[in-house]
Amino acid sequence: MKYIEIQKLSSNFRKIASRLLTSDYLDALDNLKRFIKFIDENDVISDFIKRNSSVIFDIEQIFNNRKYNERYPVQISMSDEVSFTYQLLTYAASHSHDYRNLSSGYSYSSKFQDQCDCFNKIVVHPFVQHISTFLDEILVDLRETQQKVNPGIMINENKGLISVNNDGTTNISNTTINNTDLDKVISLIDSVLSKVQNDNTLNVNNEEMVELLNETKSELTSEKPKEKFIVMLIEKMNQIKDIIYLGTFIYEPIKNLLIEIEKFIKIK
Amino acid sequence: MSTENIEFGIPLDEDGFVELQCPFCNELFKLSYEELNADDVIDLFCPSCGLTDSPKSFLTKELIESINIMMANRFKEMINKNLKKVKNNSKAIKITTKEFKLETEKKLFVKNNNVDLVEFECCSKYAKVSNLVRENEAFCPYCGVKK
């Protein structure tokens, strides 16, 4: 996904979250359904929630056996908090007939609106913040990548220094190789390879990806690496990275691999 | 039943900026009063958390408290004024009245918080935000896009 798409996603998410957080208690259930639908229909956010949903809570039992004035057992760790709140809100959106059932007991005031506001502030707002922070982190990463890619890249490999300019031309000069960096890159390639082979949920061709990684590895370790071939492989890997959904399991390892290659390949 | 309009003033800083507070994260920031009163401003976004609500929700808690005290005092003054008119015409029943005591009204003043002027090129507008928010790249208060 591109920077502008994440910007739009972040903006739309915050608007729909604000609508729920400020809603009237009579409209809150509809706004909750809109909020959950938005999350479920969006791959980036739903993948973030899936990654954090390692624990499945017995929400039905918690929801139905809760006493008046008893608060929901929102979890301490960020991952569990995201998981629990999402499961609670999803259950409430599909099973509850009134937001008052969900939010009762969250305020000392007897007014329904105060109960609703307090529940939103204590339970829903932190959940929204976690997702917003996640989207902000993606934006920061994307901006950093763009800033690095734009000036052009310089490859420091076995036989010399290859610099790729914005116009597509390459310059080659002699330099020495850092074997430690190369070992790190190779180990990262192996790690990504094992993940790609075991993951069938990717929106890219796994075989193509495996082939590309193997070619990159063999070319980097060969005695006489072909400069043009390495440039082509890296460009292709960047293209694949752009296609993969941000936030998927494989995105982070590929990002780390490219960062390590960038260290190996000096940025102009 | 009569209606009485009570006017109150919101202090502006030397650049004509009014202090606002996010209803979600309580972050304090300042916007140009002139830009804030434009007809095209329907909702505001918090520069820190990016959540949105109507401009009136962004009034600071201090200001709302001050307005509440002022409103209560005007109401008490009206009651006190009418209580003085109550006359004791009966010899059998004795009426005693006690005036409501007025609360001390807070004087609002502009705080010199550590805020930096930030330009939002997307809307060609300005805001004053805290150093921390500026470092983390603020959301535009008018369109919600990250700077």
mmCIF file of C-alpha atoms in Angstrom:
data_model
loop_
_atom_site.group_PDB
_atom_site.id
_atom_site.type_symbol
_atom_site.label_atom_id
_atom_site.label_comp_id
_atom_site.label_asym_id
_atom_site.label_seq_id
_atom_site.Cartn_x
_atom_site.Cartn_y
_atom_site.Cartn_z
ATOM 1 C CA MET A 1 0.000 0.000 0.000
ATOM 2 C CA LYS A 2 1.129 3.504 -0.735
ATOM 3 C CA TYR A 3 1.637 6.397 1.677
ATOM 4 C CA ILE A 4 -1.422 8.260 0.455
ATOM 5 C CA GLU A 5 -3.637 5.178 0.867
ATOM 6 C CA ILE A 6 -2.555 4.740 4.482
ATOM 7 C CA GLN A 7 -3.185 8.469 5.046
ATOM 8 C CA LYS A 8 -6.729 8.038 3.756
ATOM 9 C CA LEU A 9 -7.251 4.878 5.791
ATOM 10 C CA SER A 10 -5.981 6.569 8.960
ATOM 11 C CA SER A 11 -8.218 9.594 8.363
ATOM 12 C CA ASN A 12 -11.324 7.468 7.682
ATOM 13 C CA PHE A 13 -10.635 5.284 10.695
ATOM 14 C CA ARG A 14 -10.314 8.285 13.009
ATOM 15 C CA LYS A 15 -13.530 9.796 11.665
ATOM 16 C CA ILE A 16 -15.550 6.639 12.216
ATOM 17 C CA ALA A 17 -13.963 6.103 15.643
ATOM 18 C CA SER A 18 -14.784 9.682 16.651
ATOM 19 C CA ARG A 19 -18.370 9.118 15.587
ATOM 20 C CA LEU A 20 -18.630 6.151 17.955
ATOM 21 C CA LEU A 21 -16.801 7.894 20.802
ATOM 22 C CA THR A 22 -19.076 10.935 20.696
ATOM 23 C CA SER A 23 -22.331 9.193 19.878
ATOM 24 C CA ASP A 24 -25.617 9.525 21.667
ATOM 25 C CA TYR A 25 -26.475 6.397 23.662
ATOM 26 C CA LEU A 26 -29.472 5.700 21.408
ATOM 27 C CA ASP A 27 -27.316 5.781 18.251
ATOM 28 C CA ALA A 28 -24.239 4.186 19.768
ATOM 29 C CA LEU A 29 -25.068 0.594 18.787
ATOM 30 C CA ASP A 30 -25.462 1.550 15.111
ATOM 31 C CA ASN A 31 -22.204 3.472 15.248
ATOM 32 C CA LEU A 32 -20.546 0.470 16.878
ATOM 33 C CA LYS A 33 -21.745 -1.751 14.003
ATOM 34 C CA ARG A 34 -20.349 0.760 11.494
ATOM 35 C CA PHE A 35 -17.054 0.808 13.379
ATOM 36 C CA ILE A 36 -16.722 -3.007 13.468
ATOM 37 C CA LYS A 37 -17.734 -3.286 9.786
ATOM 38 C CA PHE A 38 -15.068 -0.750 8.832
ATOM 39 C CA ILE A 39 -12.397 -2.726 10.730
ATOM 40 C CA ASP A 40 -13.472 -6.088 9.282
ATOM 41 C CA GLU A 41 -13.543 -4.794 5.725
ATOM 42 C CA ASN A 42 -10.069 -3.351 5.965
ATOM 43 C CA ASP A 43 -7.169 -5.771 5.516
ATOM 44 C CA VAL A 44 -4.484 -3.677 7.207
ATOM 45 C CA ILE A 45 -6.418 -3.098 10.449
ATOM 46 C CA SER A 46 -8.006 -6.552 10.600
ATOM 47 C CA ASP A 47 -4.602 -8.155 10.060
ATOM 48 C CA PHE A 48 -3.197 -6.084 12.954
ATOM 49 C CA ILE A 49 -6.032 -7.341 15.166
ATOM 50 C CA LYS A 50 -5.544 -10.944 14.014
ATOM 51 C CA ARG A 51 -1.860 -10.723 14.866
ATOM 52 C CA ASN A 52 -2.763 -9.620 18.376
ATOM 53 C CA SER A 53 -5.587 -12.132 18.820
ATOM 54 C CA SER A 54 -3.556 -14.964 20.256
ATOM 55 C CA VAL A 55 -6.060 -15.478 23.105
ATOM 56 C CA ILE A 56 -9.740 -16.252 22.497
ATOM 57 C CA PHE A 57 -11.879 -15.024 25.409
ATOM 58 C CA ASP A 58 -15.225 -16.478 26.446
ATOM 59 C CA ILE A 59 -16.993 -13.207 25.719
ATOM 60 C CA GLU A 60 -20.482 -14.709 25.799
ATOM 61 C CA GLN A 61 -19.967 -15.870 29.369
ATOM 62 C CA ILE A 62 -18.307 -12.572 30.420
ATOM 63 C CA PHE A 63 -21.009 -10.483 28.740
ATOM 64 C CA ASN A 64 -24.013 -12.390 30.064
ATOM 65 C CA ASN A 65 -22.790 -13.092 33.594
ATOM 66 C CA ARG A 66 -21.585 -9.574 34.322
ATOM 67 C CA LYS A 67 -23.189 -7.996 37.372
ATOM 68 C CA TYR A 68 -24.421 -4.419 37.420
ATOM 69 C CA ASN A 69 -21.541 -2.037 38.207
ATOM 70 C CA GLU A 70 -19.038 -4.731 37.321
ATOM 71 C CA ARG A 71 -16.521 -3.669 34.709
ATOM 72 C CA TYR A 72 -15.215 -5.829 31.887
ATOM 73 C CA PRO A 73 -11.850 -7.474 32.573
ATOM 74 C CA VAL A 74 -9.889 -5.416 30.043
ATOM 75 C CA GLN A 75 -6.424 -6.920 29.799
ATOM 76 C CA ILE A 76 -3.144 -5.315 30.806
ATOM 77 C CA SER A 77 -0.853 -5.998 27.844
ATOM 78 C CA MET A 78 -1.446 -4.092 24.621
ATOM 79 C CA SER A 79 -1.878 -7.240 22.560
ATOM 80 C CA ASP A 80 -4.457 -8.762 24.923
ATOM 81 C CA GLU A 81 -6.252 -5.451 25.343
ATOM 82 C CA VAL A 82 -6.689 -5.123 21.576
ATOM 83 C CA SER A 83 -7.823 -8.732 21.336
ATOM 84 C CA PHE A 84 -10.275 -8.551 24.255
ATOM 85 C CA THR A 85 -11.816 -5.210 23.274
ATOM 86 C CA TYR A 86 -12.265 -6.270 19.659
ATOM 87 C CA GLN A 87 -13.919 -9.551 20.685
ATOM 88 C CA LEU A 88 -16.154 -7.738 23.194
ATOM 89 C CA LEU A 89 -17.248 -5.056 20.715
ATOM 90 C CA THR A 90 -17.826 -7.600 17.935
ATOM 91 C CA TYR A 91 -19.961 -9.734 20.237
ATOM 92 C CA ALA A 92 -21.935 -6.692 21.427
ATOM 93 C CA ALA A 93 -22.465 -5.457 17.863
ATOM 94 C CA SER A 94 -23.995 -8.750 16.793
ATOM 95 C CA HIS A 95 -25.798 -9.873 19.970
ATOM 96 C CA SER A 96 -26.698 -6.784 21.994
ATOM 97 C CA HIS A 97 -29.938 -4.892 21.329
ATOM 98 C CA ASP A 98 -29.009 -1.781 23.230
ATOM 99 C CA TYR A 99 -25.746 0.024 23.995
ATOM 100 C CA ARG A 100 -27.018 0.524 27.546
ATOM 101 C CA ASN A 101 -26.515 -3.215 28.205
ATOM 102 C CA LEU A 102 -22.926 -2.918 27.144
ATOM 103 C CA SER A 103 -22.046 0.280 28.988
ATOM 104 C CA SER A 104 -24.001 -0.026 32.222
ATOM 105 C CA GLY A 105 -22.075 0.391 35.456
ATOM 106 C CA TYR A 106 -19.274 2.479 33.977
ATOM 107 C CA SER A 107 -20.221 5.737 35.665
ATOM 108 C CA TYR A 108 -21.435 6.776 39.102
ATOM 109 C CA SER A 109 -24.007 8.920 37.337
ATOM 110 C CA SER A 110 -27.391 7.331 36.724
ATOM 111 C CA LYS A 111 -27.729 8.987 33.300
ATOM 112 C CA PHE A 112 -27.473 6.630 30.325
ATOM 113 C CA GLN A 113 -25.416 9.152 28.348
ATOM 114 C CA ASP A 114 -22.825 9.393 31.125
ATOM 115 C CA GLN A 115 -22.583 5.594 31.260
ATOM 116 C CA CYS A 116 -22.114 5.489 27.495
ATOM 117 C CA ASP A 117 -19.449 8.247 27.525
ATOM 118 C CA CYS A 118 -17.533 6.618 30.362
ATOM 119 C CA PHE A 119 -17.556 3.195 28.692
ATOM 120 C CA ASN A 120 -16.298 4.757 25.455
ATOM 121 C CA LYS A 121 -13.579 6.626 27.313
ATOM 122 C CA ILE A 122 -12.382 3.635 29.365
ATOM 123 C CA VAL A 123 -12.794 0.739 26.914
ATOM 124 C CA VAL A 124 -13.188 1.988 23.325
ATOM 125 C CA HIS A 125 -10.789 4.956 23.312
ATOM 126 C CA PRO A 126 -7.635 2.958 24.230
ATOM 127 C CA PHE A 127 -8.528 0.428 21.495
ATOM 128 C CA VAL A 128 -8.829 3.273 18.967
ATOM 129 C CA GLN A 129 -5.504 4.688 20.155
ATOM 130 C CA HIS A 130 -3.711 1.366 19.628
ATOM 131 C CA ILE A 131 -4.930 1.148 16.034
ATOM 132 C CA SER A 132 -4.152 4.826 15.354
ATOM 133 C CA THR A 133 -0.632 4.347 16.698
ATOM 134 C CA PHE A 134 -0.181 1.293 14.471
ATOM 135 C CA LEU A 135 -1.285 3.296 11.403
ATOM 136 C CA ASP A 136 1.003 6.182 12.382
ATOM 137 C CA GLU A 137 3.930 3.783 12.650
ATOM 138 C CA ILE A 138 3.241 2.529 9.120
ATOM 139 C CA LEU A 139 3.165 6.128 7.884
ATOM 140 C CA VAL A 140 6.505 6.872 9.537
ATOM 141 C CA ASP A 141 8.032 3.726 7.998
ATOM 142 C CA LEU A 142 6.673 4.571 4.571
ATOM 143 C CA ARG A 143 7.933 8.128 4.752
ATOM 144 C CA GLU A 144 11.367 6.927 5.782
ATOM 145 C CA THR A 145 11.463 4.415 2.935
ATOM 146 C CA GLN A 146 10.366 7.061 0.432
ATOM 147 C CA GLN A 147 13.021 9.484 1.630
ATOM 148 C CA LYS A 148 15.666 6.789 1.267
ATOM 149 C CA VAL A 149 14.541 5.549 -2.129
ATOM 150 C CA ASN A 150 14.080 8.952 -3.739
ATOM 151 C CA PRO A 151 17.715 10.123 -3.786
ATOM 152 C CA GLY A 152 18.773 6.915 -5.583
ATOM 153 C CA ILE A 153 20.525 3.828 -4.170
ATOM 154 C CA MET A 154 24.171 2.826 -3.990
ATOM 155 C CA ILE A 155 25.152 -0.842 -3.810
ATOM 156 C CA ASN A 156 28.279 -1.894 -1.981
ATOM 157 C CA GLU A 157 28.836 -5.497 -3.038
ATOM 158 C CA ASN A 158 31.743 -7.922 -3.505
ATOM 159 C CA LYS A 159 33.407 -6.332 -6.469
ATOM 160 C CA GLY A 160 32.708 -2.656 -6.051
ATOM 161 C CA LEU A 161 30.243 0.158 -5.548
ATOM 162 C CA ILE A 162 27.173 0.312 -7.758
ATOM 163 C CA SER A 163 25.092 3.462 -7.554
ATOM 164 C CA VAL A 164 21.642 3.638 -9.126
ATOM 165 C CA ASN A 165 20.526 7.171 -9.952
ATOM 166 C CA ASN A 166 16.967 8.410 -10.220
ATOM 167 C CA ASP A 167 17.198 8.394 -13.996
ATOM 168 C CA GLY A 168 17.983 4.672 -13.963
ATOM 169 C CA THR A 169 21.677 4.959 -14.893
ATOM 170 C CA THR A 170 24.307 3.112 -12.822
ATOM 171 C CA ASN A 171 27.836 4.039 -11.785
ATOM 172 C CA ILE A 172 30.406 1.461 -10.665
ATOM 173 C CA SER A 173 33.534 2.102 -8.577
ATOM 174 C CA ASN A 174 35.903 -0.108 -6.613
ATOM 175 C CA THR A 175 35.502 -0.601 -2.863
ATOM 176 C CA THR A 176 35.944 -3.309 -0.230
ATOM 177 C CA ILE A 177 33.305 -5.702 1.083
ATOM 178 C CA ASN A 178 32.133 -6.020 4.657
ATOM 179 C CA ASN A 179 31.689 -9.763 5.222
ATOM 180 C CA THR A 180 29.780 -9.317 8.506
ATOM 181 C CA ASP A 181 27.050 -7.336 6.755
ATOM 182 C CA LEU A 182 26.889 -9.917 3.996
ATOM 183 C CA ASP A 183 26.440 -12.762 6.531
ATOM 184 C CA LYS A 184 23.630 -10.806 8.192
ATOM 185 C CA VAL A 185 21.888 -10.237 4.861
ATOM 186 C CA ILE A 186 22.201 -13.917 3.955
ATOM 187 C CA SER A 187 20.767 -15.054 7.301
ATOM 188 C CA LEU A 188 17.861 -12.610 6.862
ATOM 189 C CA ILE A 189 17.215 -13.943 3.364
ATOM 190 C CA ASP A 190 17.073 -17.486 4.823
ATOM 191 C CA SER A 191 14.655 -16.322 7.512
ATOM 192 C CA VAL A 192 12.347 -14.626 4.975
ATOM 193 C CA LEU A 193 12.576 -17.681 2.722
ATOM 194 C CA SER A 194 11.323 -20.016 5.458
ATOM 195 C CA LYS A 195 8.449 -17.632 6.261
ATOM 196 C CA VAL A 196 7.421 -17.240 2.629
ATOM 197 C CA GLN A 197 7.419 -21.000 2.069
ATOM 198 C CA ASN A 198 5.162 -21.560 5.084
ATOM 199 C CA ASP A 199 2.716 -18.715 4.435
ATOM 200 C CA ASN A 200 -0.097 -19.314 1.963
ATOM 201 C CA THR A 201 -2.019 -16.158 2.781
ATOM 202 C CA LEU A 202 0.227 -13.785 0.831
ATOM 203 C CA ASN A 203 -1.212 -11.764 -2.020
ATOM 204 C CA VAL A 204 1.923 -12.387 -4.122
ATOM 205 C CA ASN A 205 3.147 -15.494 -5.908
ATOM 206 C CA ASN A 206 5.109 -17.548 -3.345
ATOM 207 C CA GLU A 207 7.134 -19.408 -5.962
ATOM 208 C CA GLU A 208 8.184 -16.175 -7.618
ATOM 209 C CA MET A 209 9.177 -14.765 -4.239
ATOM 210 C CA VAL A 210 11.205 -17.875 -3.316
ATOM 211 C CA GLU A 211 12.934 -17.809 -6.676
ATOM 212 C CA LEU A 212 13.782 -14.137 -6.322
ATOM 213 C CA LEU A 213 15.212 -14.606 -2.824
ATOM 214 C CA ASN A 214 17.266 -17.610 -3.903
ATOM 215 C CA GLU A 215 18.634 -15.692 -6.880
ATOM 216 C CA THR A 216 19.534 -12.720 -4.699
ATOM 217 C CA LYS A 217 21.274 -15.001 -2.212
ATOM 218 C CA SER A 218 23.264 -16.903 -4.825
ATOM 219 C CA GLU A 219 24.218 -13.707 -6.638
ATOM 220 C CA LEU A 220 25.431 -11.987 -3.466
ATOM 221 C CA THR A 221 27.535 -15.000 -2.468
ATOM 222 C CA SER A 222 28.933 -15.760 -5.926
ATOM 223 C CA GLU A 223 32.554 -14.967 -6.734
ATOM 224 C CA LYS A 224 31.670 -12.826 -9.713
ATOM 225 C CA PRO A 225 28.332 -11.149 -9.064
ATOM 226 C CA LYS A 226 26.677 -9.425 -11.996
ATOM 227 C CA GLU A 227 26.048 -5.791 -11.115
ATOM 228 C CA LYS A 228 23.060 -5.273 -13.389
ATOM 229 C CA PHE A 229 21.460 -8.473 -12.173
ATOM 230 C CA ILE A 230 21.736 -7.418 -8.512
ATOM 231 C CA VAL A 231 20.197 -4.030 -9.287
ATOM 232 C CA MET A 232 17.320 -5.740 -11.068
ATOM 233 C CA LEU A 233 16.741 -8.165 -8.181
ATOM 234 C CA ILE A 234 16.635 -5.383 -5.614
ATOM 235 C CA GLU A 235 14.232 -3.328 -7.687
ATOM 236 C CA LYS A 236 11.975 -6.368 -8.016
ATOM 237 C CA MET A 237 12.116 -7.005 -4.277
ATOM 238 C CA ASN A 238 11.110 -3.397 -3.610
ATOM 239 C CA GLN A 239 8.184 -3.817 -5.996
ATOM 240 C CA ILE A 240 7.041 -6.950 -4.155
ATOM 241 C CA LYS A 241 7.381 -5.156 -0.815
ATOM 242 C CA ASP A 242 5.068 -2.437 -2.106
ATOM 243 C CA ILE A 243 2.464 -5.015 -3.181
ATOM 244 C CA ILE A 244 2.429 -6.887 0.140
ATOM 245 C CA TYR A 245 -0.122 -5.511 2.558
ATOM 246 C CA LEU A 246 1.425 -3.500 5.327
ATOM 247 C CA GLY A 247 0.989 -5.183 8.662
ATOM 248 C CA THR A 248 1.014 -8.761 7.301
ATOM 249 C CA PHE A 249 3.308 -11.344 8.915
ATOM 250 C CA ILE A 250 5.828 -11.236 6.115
ATOM 251 C CA TYR A 251 6.011 -7.447 5.771
ATOM 252 C CA GLU A 252 8.266 -6.824 8.785
ATOM 253 C CA PRO A 253 10.907 -9.474 7.878
ATOM 254 C CA ILE A 254 11.083 -8.159 4.305
ATOM 255 C CA LYS A 255 11.345 -4.621 5.577
ATOM 256 C CA ASN A 256 14.197 -5.640 7.907
ATOM 257 C CA LEU A 257 15.895 -7.466 5.059
ATOM 258 C CA LEU A 258 15.720 -4.391 2.849
ATOM 259 C CA ILE A 259 17.043 -2.230 5.702
ATOM 260 C CA GLU A 260 19.998 -4.582 6.095
ATOM 261 C CA ILE A 261 20.563 -4.592 2.344
ATOM 262 C CA GLU A 262 20.409 -0.806 2.467
ATOM 263 C CA LYS A 263 23.152 -0.825 5.081
ATOM 264 C CA PHE A 264 25.065 -3.166 2.856
ATOM 265 C CA ILE A 265 24.046 -1.055 -0.114
ATOM 266 C CA LYS A 266 25.005 2.459 0.946
ATOM 267 C CA ILE A 267 22.410 5.201 0.520
ATOM 268 C CA LYS A 268 23.629 8.222 -1.343
ATOM 269 C CA MET B 1 -40.891 33.248 30.335
ATOM 270 C CA SER B 2 -38.136 35.620 29.378
ATOM 271 C CA THR B 3 -34.787 34.857 27.783
ATOM 272 C CA GLU B 4 -31.626 36.550 28.836
ATOM 273 C CA ASN B 5 -28.457 36.486 26.800
ATOM 274 C CA ILE B 6 -25.226 36.431 28.736
ATOM 275 C CA GLU B 7 -22.079 37.370 26.894
ATOM 276 C CA PHE B 8 -18.631 36.250 27.861
ATOM 277 C CA GLY B 9 -15.227 36.877 26.369
ATOM 278 C CA ILE B 10 -12.574 34.308 25.487
ATOM 279 C CA PRO B 11 -9.044 35.626 25.892
ATOM 280 C CA LEU B 12 -6.776 35.530 22.827
ATOM 281 C CA ASP B 13 -3.002 35.608 22.823
ATOM 282 C CA GLU B 14 -0.935 38.332 21.186
ATOM 283 C CA ASP B 15 -1.275 36.632 17.756
ATOM 284 C CA GLY B 16 -5.062 36.270 17.995
ATOM 285 C CA PHE B 17 -5.016 32.566 18.859
ATOM 286 C CA VAL B 18 -7.583 30.946 21.157
ATOM 287 C CA GLU B 19 -6.719 28.060 23.462
ATOM 288 C CA LEU B 20 -8.596 24.773 22.853
ATOM 289 C CA GLN B 21 -8.558 21.359 24.494
ATOM 290 C CA CYS B 22 -9.162 17.964 22.901
ATOM 291 C CA PRO B 23 -12.217 16.248 24.452
ATOM 292 C CA PHE B 24 -10.592 12.823 23.877
ATOM 293 C CA CYS B 25 -6.954 13.159 24.939
ATOM 294 C CA ASN B 26 -7.115 16.561 26.750
ATOM 295 C CA GLU B 27 -4.234 17.944 24.678
ATOM 296 C CA LEU B 28 -4.071 21.760 24.732
ATOM 297 C CA PHE B 29 -3.434 23.649 21.495
ATOM 298 C CA LYS B 30 -4.221 27.025 19.964
ATOM 299 C CA LEU B 31 -5.934 28.026 16.735
ATOM 300 C CA SER B 32 -6.377 31.385 15.080
ATOM 301 C CA TYR B 33 -9.725 32.802 16.156
ATOM 302 C CA GLU B 34 -10.242 34.273 12.704
ATOM 303 C CA GLU B 35 -9.570 30.956 10.928
ATOM 304 C CA LEU B 36 -11.662 29.050 13.456
ATOM 305 C CA ASN B 37 -14.695 31.246 12.791
ATOM 306 C CA ALA B 38 -14.632 30.668 9.028
ATOM 307 C CA ASP B 39 -17.860 29.292 7.543
ATOM 308 C CA ASP B 40 -16.189 26.183 6.107
ATOM 309 C CA VAL B 41 -15.060 24.888 9.521
ATOM 310 C CA ILE B 42 -17.597 22.214 10.494
ATOM 311 C CA ASP B 43 -15.511 19.827 12.584
ATOM 312 C CA LEU B 44 -12.099 20.089 14.208
ATOM 313 C CA PHE B 45 -9.395 17.424 14.513
ATOM 314 C CA CYS B 46 -7.103 17.152 17.503
ATOM 315 C CA PRO B 47 -3.494 17.792 16.367
ATOM 316 C CA SER B 48 -2.305 15.116 18.807
ATOM 317 C CA CYS B 49 -4.693 12.141 18.531
ATOM 318 C CA GLY B 50 -6.409 13.077 15.253
ATOM 319 C CA LEU B 51 -9.929 12.376 16.523
ATOM 320 C CA THR B 52 -12.673 14.725 15.447
ATOM 321 C CA ASP B 53 -15.654 16.523 16.965
ATOM 322 C CA SER B 54 -17.572 19.795 16.648
ATOM 323 C CA PRO B 55 -15.612 22.988 17.489
ATOM 324 C CA LYS B 56 -17.686 23.692 20.613
ATOM 325 C CA SER B 57 -16.494 20.377 22.111
ATOM 326 C CA PHE B 58 -12.958 21.710 22.010
ATOM 327 C CA LEU B 59 -13.574 24.485 24.549
ATOM 328 C CA THR B 60 -11.174 24.124 27.467
ATOM 329 C CA LYS B 61 -12.446 22.644 30.741
ATOM 330 C CA GLU B 62 -11.310 25.800 32.512
ATOM 331 C CA LEU B 63 -13.417 27.944 30.194
ATOM 332 C CA ILE B 64 -16.503 25.743 30.613
ATOM 333 C CA GLU B 65 -16.095 25.841 34.398
ATOM 334 C CA SER B 66 -15.784 29.611 34.289
ATOM 335 C CA ILE B 67 -18.910 29.915 32.128
ATOM 336 C CA ASN B 68 -20.865 27.639 34.480
ATOM 337 C CA ILE B 69 -19.937 29.789 37.489
ATOM 338 C CA MET B 70 -20.872 32.941 35.581
ATOM 339 C CA MET B 71 -24.237 31.474 34.545
ATOM 340 C CA ALA B 72 -24.978 30.301 38.088
ATOM 341 C CA ASN B 73 -24.147 33.750 39.475
ATOM 342 C CA ARG B 74 -26.426 35.517 36.958
ATOM 343 C CA PHE B 75 -29.215 33.099 37.906
ATOM 344 C CA LYS B 76 -28.651 33.667 41.628
ATOM 345 C CA GLU B 77 -28.667 37.451 41.092
ATOM 346 C CA MET B 78 -32.055 37.172 39.374
ATOM 347 C CA ILE B 79 -33.493 35.133 42.243
ATOM 348 C CA ASN B 80 -32.001 37.457 44.861
ATOM 349 C CA LYS B 81 -33.532 40.434 43.061
ATOM 350 C CA ASN B 82 -36.984 38.823 43.121
ATOM 351 C CA LEU B 83 -36.660 37.712 46.735
ATOM 352 C CA LYS B 84 -36.347 41.340 47.804
ATOM 353 C CA LYS B 85 -39.783 41.985 46.331
ATOM 354 C CA VAL B 86 -41.443 39.398 48.548
ATOM 355 C CA LYS B 87 -43.466 41.312 51.125
ATOM 356 C CA ASN B 88 -44.834 40.009 54.358
ATOM 357 C CA ASN B 89 -48.512 41.013 54.249
ATOM 358 C CA SER B 90 -49.862 38.471 56.710
ATOM 359 C CA LYS B 91 -49.645 38.831 60.454
ATOM 360 C CA ALA B 92 -50.039 35.091 60.999
ATOM 361 C CA ILE B 93 -47.295 33.941 58.634
ATOM 362 C CA LYS B 94 -43.810 35.273 58.843
ATOM 363 C CA ILE B 95 -41.618 35.007 55.776
ATOM 364 C CA THR B 96 -37.858 35.265 56.025
ATOM 365 C CA THR B 97 -35.636 35.199 52.955
ATOM 366 C CA LYS B 98 -31.963 34.572 52.612
ATOM 367 C CA GLU B 99 -29.973 35.650 49.595
ATOM 368 C CA PHE B 100 -27.915 33.176 47.588
ATOM 369 C CA LYS B 101 -24.226 33.715 47.985
ATOM 370 C CA LEU B 102 -22.407 34.405 44.720
ATOM 371 C CA GLU B 103 -19.333 32.366 43.802
ATOM 372 C CA THR B 104 -16.083 34.031 42.898
ATOM 373 C CA GLU B 105 -15.801 34.201 39.133
ATOM 374 C CA LYS B 106 -12.530 33.042 37.636
ATOM 375 C CA LYS B 107 -10.619 35.490 35.544
ATOM 376 C CA LEU B 108 -9.447 33.872 32.346
ATOM 377 C CA PHE B 109 -6.021 34.730 31.061
ATOM 378 C CA VAL B 110 -3.808 33.486 28.257
ATOM 379 C CA LYS B 111 -1.207 30.969 29.358
ATOM 380 C CA ASN B 112 2.210 31.075 27.830
ATOM 381 C CA ASN B 113 2.517 27.344 27.298
ATOM 382 C CA ASN B 114 5.478 25.929 25.443
ATOM 383 C CA VAL B 115 3.741 25.904 22.100
ATOM 384 C CA ASP B 116 5.214 26.235 18.634
ATOM 385 C CA LEU B 117 3.601 27.790 15.596
ATOM 386 C CA VAL B 118 3.068 25.162 12.900
ATOM 387 C CA GLU B 119 1.908 25.798 9.352
ATOM 388 C CA PHE B 120 -0.391 23.236 7.706
ATOM 389 C CA GLU B 121 0.205 23.486 3.986
ATOM 390 C CA CYS B 122 -2.779 21.242 3.178
ATOM 391 C CA CYS B 123 -5.248 23.927 4.359
ATOM 392 C CA SER B 124 -2.884 26.930 4.411
ATOM 393 C CA LYS B 125 -3.687 27.489 8.070
ATOM 394 C CA TYR B 126 -1.740 27.757 11.306
ATOM 395 C CA ALA B 127 -1.902 26.208 14.767
ATOM 396 C CA LYS B 128 0.130 26.407 17.931
ATOM 397 C CA VAL B 129 0.921 22.963 19.312
ATOM 398 C CA SER B 130 3.178 21.585 22.029
ATOM 399 C CA ASN B 131 6.764 20.657 21.236
ATOM 400 C CA LEU B 132 6.006 16.970 21.671
ATOM 401 C CA VAL B 133 3.107 17.036 19.209
ATOM 402 C CA ARG B 134 5.165 19.035 16.717
ATOM 403 C CA GLU B 135 7.992 16.488 16.937
ATOM 404 C CA ASN B 136 5.549 13.620 16.313
ATOM 405 C CA GLU B 137 4.053 15.464 13.328
ATOM 406 C CA ALA B 138 0.725 17.029 14.142
ATOM 407 C CA PHE B 139 -2.596 16.300 12.456
ATOM 408 C CA CYS B 140 -4.083 19.275 10.642
ATOM 409 C CA PRO B 141 -6.914 20.576 12.897
ATOM 410 C CA TYR B 142 -9.044 21.404 9.867
ATOM 411 C CA CYS B 143 -8.715 18.342 7.583
ATOM 412 C CA GLY B 144 -7.113 15.717 9.859
ATOM 413 C CA VAL B 145 -4.222 14.894 7.542
ATOM 414 C CA LYS B 146 -0.773 14.372 9.064
ATOM 415 C CA LYS B 147 1.552 17.262 8.372
#
